[in-house]
């Protein structure tokens, strides 16, 4: 996982519960990294190793990471000033965790991060299988990741498919009308209920003997069995 992705996920996990006690009253969603530096530096250290540094911003102690001699500071945005990293101390991880409140907040953040990563993995596994089976034109495999009672919208204008047989009819012609598929995707937003996936595809469309470039959006819900229970798509084809 890239450090940028970890930061993106941590932003969804930070809360008043994981905030430094003296700053809790000022914490809000407009400044989510406020009071999160110590616990965040510990999380980054879990994933990327390196060292944990400490400096002062005004009269506030501020923690950050040093990885391959480079400063990595995922919570610097909490400040309205530039952070000076010239005068720093290298901290011992165990000493940071000796503080019971810091240890508790770290455990809470670690738990929230794990839950968030599990959600992301669920949506990623589903999307990869859906797109890969589409690429291979294996429509039966595609249908295998769609629940029989899925609320399936082929486009945002029409009503959803009345039943699973209608979904089958949409997919059983795939092998006849397209080939040479390449694709990419990114899960751009998600929660416990739904995920939004931005995807791109290039394919040869056999009926018109043309090459299509598609930019699309999926809105999906996936159950505990890995089956899609809600599917909506928007797509622009060039």
CSV table of C-alpha atoms in Angstrom, one decimal:
chain,number,residue,atom,x,y,z
A,1,UNK,CA,0.0,0.0,0.0
A,2,UNK,CA,1.3,3.4,-0.9
A,3,UNK,CA,1.7,6.0,1.8
A,4,UNK,CA,-0.8,8.3,0.0
A,5,UNK,CA,-3.4,5.6,0.1
A,6,UNK,CA,-2.8,5.0,3.8
A,7,UNK,CA,-3.3,8.7,4.4
A,8,UNK,CA,-6.5,8.7,2.5
A,9,UNK,CA,-7.8,5.8,4.6
A,10,UNK,CA,-6.6,7.3,7.9
A,11,UNK,CA,-8.5,10.5,7.1
A,12,UNK,CA,-11.7,8.5,7.3
A,13,UNK,CA,-10.6,6.9,10.6
A,14,UNK,CA,-9.5,9.9,12.6
A,15,UNK,CA,-12.1,11.1,15.1
A,16,UNK,CA,-12.5,12.9,18.4
A,17,UNK,CA,-12.0,9.5,20.0
A,18,UNK,CA,-8.5,9.2,18.6
A,19,UNK,CA,-7.6,12.9,19.2
A,20,UNK,CA,-5.1,14.1,21.8
A,21,UNK,CA,-7.1,14.8,24.9
A,22,UNK,CA,-6.2,18.5,25.2
A,23,UNK,CA,-7.3,19.1,21.6
A,24,UNK,CA,-10.5,17.1,21.6
A,25,UNK,CA,-12.8,20.0,22.1
A,26,UNK,CA,-11.4,21.7,19.0
A,27,UNK,CA,-11.4,18.6,16.8
A,28,UNK,CA,-13.9,18.6,13.8
A,29,UNK,CA,-14.2,17.1,10.4
A,30,UNK,CA,-12.9,20.2,8.8
A,31,UNK,CA,-9.5,19.6,10.5
A,32,UNK,CA,-9.5,15.8,10.9
A,33,UNK,CA,-5.7,15.5,11.5
A,34,UNK,CA,-5.9,17.7,14.6
A,35,UNK,CA,-4.4,15.9,17.6
A,36,UNK,CA,-3.7,12.8,15.6
A,37,UNK,CA,0.1,13.0,15.2
A,38,UNK,CA,1.4,10.5,17.8
A,39,UNK,CA,-1.0,7.7,17.0
A,40,UNK,CA,-0.7,8.3,13.3
A,41,UNK,CA,3.1,8.2,13.4
A,42,UNK,CA,2.8,4.8,15.2
A,43,UNK,CA,0.5,3.5,12.5
A,44,UNK,CA,2.9,4.7,9.7
A,45,UNK,CA,5.7,3.0,11.6
A,46,UNK,CA,3.7,-0.2,11.6
A,47,UNK,CA,3.4,-0.3,7.9
A,48,UNK,CA,6.6,1.4,6.6
A,49,UNK,CA,9.1,1.1,9.4
A,50,UNK,CA,11.7,3.9,9.7
A,51,UNK,CA,11.9,6.3,12.7
A,52,UNK,CA,9.5,8.4,14.6
A,53,UNK,CA,10.5,12.0,15.1
A,54,UNK,CA,9.3,14.8,17.4
A,55,UNK,CA,9.5,18.5,17.0
A,56,UNK,CA,7.8,21.6,18.4
A,57,UNK,CA,5.2,23.7,16.6
A,58,UNK,CA,4.8,26.7,18.9
A,59,UNK,CA,4.2,25.2,22.3
A,60,UNK,CA,2.8,21.9,20.9
A,61,UNK,CA,4.8,18.6,20.6
A,62,UNK,CA,4.4,17.2,17.1
A,63,UNK,CA,5.2,13.7,15.9
A,64,UNK,CA,6.0,12.5,12.4
A,65,UNK,CA,7.9,9.8,10.5
A,66,UNK,CA,11.3,9.6,8.9
A,67,UNK,CA,11.5,6.9,6.2
A,68,UNK,CA,14.6,6.5,4.1
A,69,UNK,CA,15.9,9.8,5.5
A,70,UNK,CA,12.8,11.6,4.2
A,71,UNK,CA,10.3,13.3,6.5
A,72,UNK,CA,6.8,11.9,6.1
A,73,UNK,CA,4.2,13.9,8.0
A,74,UNK,CA,0.6,12.8,7.5
A,75,UNK,CA,-0.8,15.3,10.0
A,76,UNK,CA,1.0,18.5,9.2
A,77,UNK,CA,-2.2,19.9,7.7
A,78,UNK,CA,-3.6,20.5,11.2
A,79,UNK,CA,-1.3,23.5,11.5
A,80,UNK,CA,-1.8,27.0,9.9
A,81,UNK,CA,2.0,27.4,9.7
A,82,UNK,CA,5.0,25.7,8.3
A,83,UNK,CA,6.5,22.9,10.4
A,84,UNK,CA,10.2,23.3,11.1
A,85,UNK,CA,11.9,19.9,11.1
A,86,UNK,CA,15.4,21.2,11.8
A,87,UNK,CA,15.4,20.7,15.5
A,88,UNK,CA,14.0,17.2,16.1
A,89,UNK,CA,14.3,14.3,18.6
A,90,UNK,CA,14.2,10.7,17.5
A,91,UNK,CA,11.6,8.9,19.7
A,92,UNK,CA,11.6,5.3,20.9
A,93,UNK,CA,8.3,3.7,19.9
A,94,UNK,CA,7.9,1.8,23.2
A,95,UNK,CA,8.3,5.1,25.1
A,96,UNK,CA,5.5,6.7,23.2
A,97,UNK,CA,3.3,3.7,24.0
A,98,UNK,CA,4.1,4.0,27.7
A,99,UNK,CA,1.5,6.7,27.9
A,100,UNK,CA,-1.8,4.9,28.6
A,101,UNK,CA,-3.9,7.4,26.7
A,102,UNK,CA,-1.7,7.3,23.6
A,103,UNK,CA,-1.7,3.5,23.7
A,104,UNK,CA,-5.5,3.4,23.9
A,105,UNK,CA,-6.0,5.9,21.1
A,106,UNK,CA,-3.5,4.0,19.0
A,107,UNK,CA,-5.4,0.7,19.5
A,108,UNK,CA,-8.6,2.4,18.6
A,109,UNK,CA,-7.1,3.9,15.4
A,110,UNK,CA,-5.5,0.6,14.5
A,111,UNK,CA,-8.9,-1.2,14.9
A,112,UNK,CA,-10.7,1.4,12.8
A,113,UNK,CA,-8.0,1.2,10.1
A,114,UNK,CA,-8.3,-2.6,10.0
A,115,UNK,CA,-12.1,-2.4,9.6
A,116,UNK,CA,-11.7,0.2,6.8
A,117,UNK,CA,-9.1,-1.9,5.0
A,118,UNK,CA,-11.3,-5.0,5.2
A,119,UNK,CA,-14.2,-3.0,3.6
A,120,UNK,CA,-11.9,-1.8,0.9
A,121,UNK,CA,-10.6,-5.3,0.2
A,122,UNK,CA,-14.1,-6.6,-0.1
A,123,UNK,CA,-15.0,-4.1,-2.8
A,124,UNK,CA,-11.6,-4.5,-4.5
A,125,UNK,CA,-11.9,-8.3,-4.7
A,126,UNK,CA,-15.4,-8.0,-6.2
A,127,UNK,CA,-14.5,-5.3,-8.7
A,128,UNK,CA,-11.4,-7.1,-9.9
A,129,UNK,CA,-13.3,-10.4,-10.4
A,130,UNK,CA,-16.1,-8.6,-12.2
A,131,UNK,CA,-13.7,-6.7,-14.5
A,132,UNK,CA,-11.4,-9.6,-15.1
A,133,UNK,CA,-14.3,-12.0,-16.0
A,134,UNK,CA,-15.6,-9.3,-18.4
A,135,UNK,CA,-12.2,-9.0,-20.0
A,136,UNK,CA,-12.1,-12.7,-20.5
A,137,UNK,CA,-15.6,-12.7,-21.9
A,138,UNK,CA,-16.6,-15.3,-19.3
A,139,UNK,CA,-20.1,-14.1,-18.7
A,140,UNK,CA,-21.1,-17.1,-16.5
A,141,UNK,CA,-18.2,-16.2,-14.2
A,142,UNK,CA,-19.4,-12.6,-14.2
A,143,UNK,CA,-22.9,-13.6,-13.2
A,144,UNK,CA,-21.4,-15.7,-10.4
A,145,UNK,CA,-20.5,-12.5,-8.5
A,146,UNK,CA,-24.0,-11.1,-8.8
A,147,UNK,CA,-26.7,-12.1,-6.3
A,148,UNK,CA,-29.9,-13.6,-7.6
A,149,UNK,CA,-31.9,-10.8,-6.0
A,150,UNK,CA,-29.5,-8.0,-7.1
A,151,UNK,CA,-31.1,-4.6,-7.8
A,152,UNK,CA,-29.4,-4.2,-11.2
A,153,UNK,CA,-29.5,-1.0,-13.2
A,154,UNK,CA,-28.0,-1.3,-16.6
A,155,UNK,CA,-28.2,2.5,-16.8
A,156,UNK,CA,-29.3,5.3,-14.4
A,157,UNK,CA,-32.4,6.2,-16.5
A,158,UNK,CA,-34.3,2.9,-16.8
A,159,UNK,CA,-35.9,0.8,-14.1
A,160,UNK,CA,-33.8,-2.0,-12.7
A,161,UNK,CA,-33.9,-5.5,-14.2
A,162,UNK,CA,-37.1,-7.2,-13.2
A,163,UNK,CA,-35.3,-10.5,-12.3
A,164,UNK,CA,-32.1,-12.4,-12.6
A,165,UNK,CA,-33.0,-13.7,-16.1
A,166,UNK,CA,-33.0,-10.2,-17.4
A,167,UNK,CA,-29.4,-9.8,-16.1
A,168,UNK,CA,-28.4,-13.0,-17.8
A,169,UNK,CA,-29.7,-11.7,-21.1
A,170,UNK,CA,-27.6,-8.6,-20.8
A,171,UNK,CA,-24.4,-10.7,-20.3
A,172,UNK,CA,-24.8,-13.8,-22.4
A,173,UNK,CA,-24.3,-11.7,-25.6
A,174,UNK,CA,-20.9,-10.3,-24.4
A,175,UNK,CA,-18.8,-12.9,-26.2
A,176,UNK,CA,-20.5,-12.2,-29.5
A,177,UNK,CA,-20.3,-8.4,-29.5
A,178,UNK,CA,-16.9,-7.4,-28.0
A,179,UNK,CA,-13.2,-8.5,-27.7
A,180,UNK,CA,-9.7,-7.3,-27.0
A,181,UNK,CA,-10.6,-5.7,-23.7
A,182,UNK,CA,-8.3,-3.8,-21.4
A,183,UNK,CA,-9.4,-2.0,-18.3
A,184,UNK,CA,-8.4,-0.1,-15.1
A,185,UNK,CA,-10.3,1.0,-12.1
A,186,UNK,CA,-10.1,2.9,-8.8
A,187,UNK,CA,-12.4,2.6,-5.8
A,188,UNK,CA,-12.9,6.3,-5.1
A,189,UNK,CA,-15.3,6.2,-2.1
A,190,UNK,CA,-16.8,3.6,0.1
A,191,UNK,CA,-18.5,2.8,3.4
A,192,UNK,CA,-20.2,-0.2,5.0
A,193,UNK,CA,-23.1,0.0,2.6
A,194,UNK,CA,-21.8,1.0,-0.9
A,195,UNK,CA,-18.7,1.8,-2.9
A,196,UNK,CA,-18.2,4.1,-5.9
A,197,UNK,CA,-15.8,2.7,-8.6
A,198,UNK,CA,-14.4,4.8,-11.4
A,199,UNK,CA,-13.4,2.5,-14.3
A,200,UNK,CA,-12.0,2.7,-17.8
A,201,UNK,CA,-12.2,0.2,-20.6
A,202,UNK,CA,-10.9,-0.1,-24.2
A,203,UNK,CA,-12.5,-2.7,-26.3
A,204,UNK,CA,-13.2,-3.7,-29.9
A,205,UNK,CA,-17.0,-3.5,-30.5
A,206,UNK,CA,-17.8,-6.1,-33.1
A,207,UNK,CA,-21.3,-4.9,-34.4
A,208,UNK,CA,-19.9,-1.6,-35.5
A,209,UNK,CA,-16.3,-2.8,-36.2
A,210,UNK,CA,-15.0,0.0,-34.0
A,211,UNK,CA,-12.8,0.6,-31.0
A,212,UNK,CA,-14.5,2.0,-27.9
A,213,UNK,CA,-13.0,3.9,-25.0
A,214,UNK,CA,-15.3,3.9,-22.0
A,215,UNK,CA,-15.1,6.0,-18.8
A,216,UNK,CA,-17.6,4.7,-16.3
A,217,UNK,CA,-18.9,4.7,-12.7
A,218,UNK,CA,-20.2,1.8,-10.7
A,219,UNK,CA,-22.2,2.1,-7.5
A,220,UNK,CA,-22.1,-1.3,-5.9
A,221,UNK,CA,-23.2,-3.0,-2.7
A,222,UNK,CA,-21.5,-6.4,-1.8
A,223,UNK,CA,-22.8,-8.8,0.8
A,224,UNK,CA,-20.7,-11.0,3.1
A,225,UNK,CA,-20.7,-13.8,0.5
A,226,UNK,CA,-19.0,-11.5,-2.0
A,227,UNK,CA,-22.1,-11.2,-4.2
A,228,UNK,CA,-23.3,-7.8,-5.6
A,229,UNK,CA,-26.7,-6.9,-4.2
A,230,UNK,CA,-26.9,-3.4,-5.8
A,231,UNK,CA,-25.4,-2.5,-9.2
A,232,UNK,CA,-25.8,0.9,-10.9
A,233,UNK,CA,-23.6,2.1,-13.7
A,234,UNK,CA,-23.0,5.4,-15.6
A,235,UNK,CA,-20.7,5.3,-18.6
A,236,UNK,CA,-19.5,7.6,-21.4
A,237,UNK,CA,-18.4,5.9,-24.6
A,238,UNK,CA,-16.1,7.5,-27.2
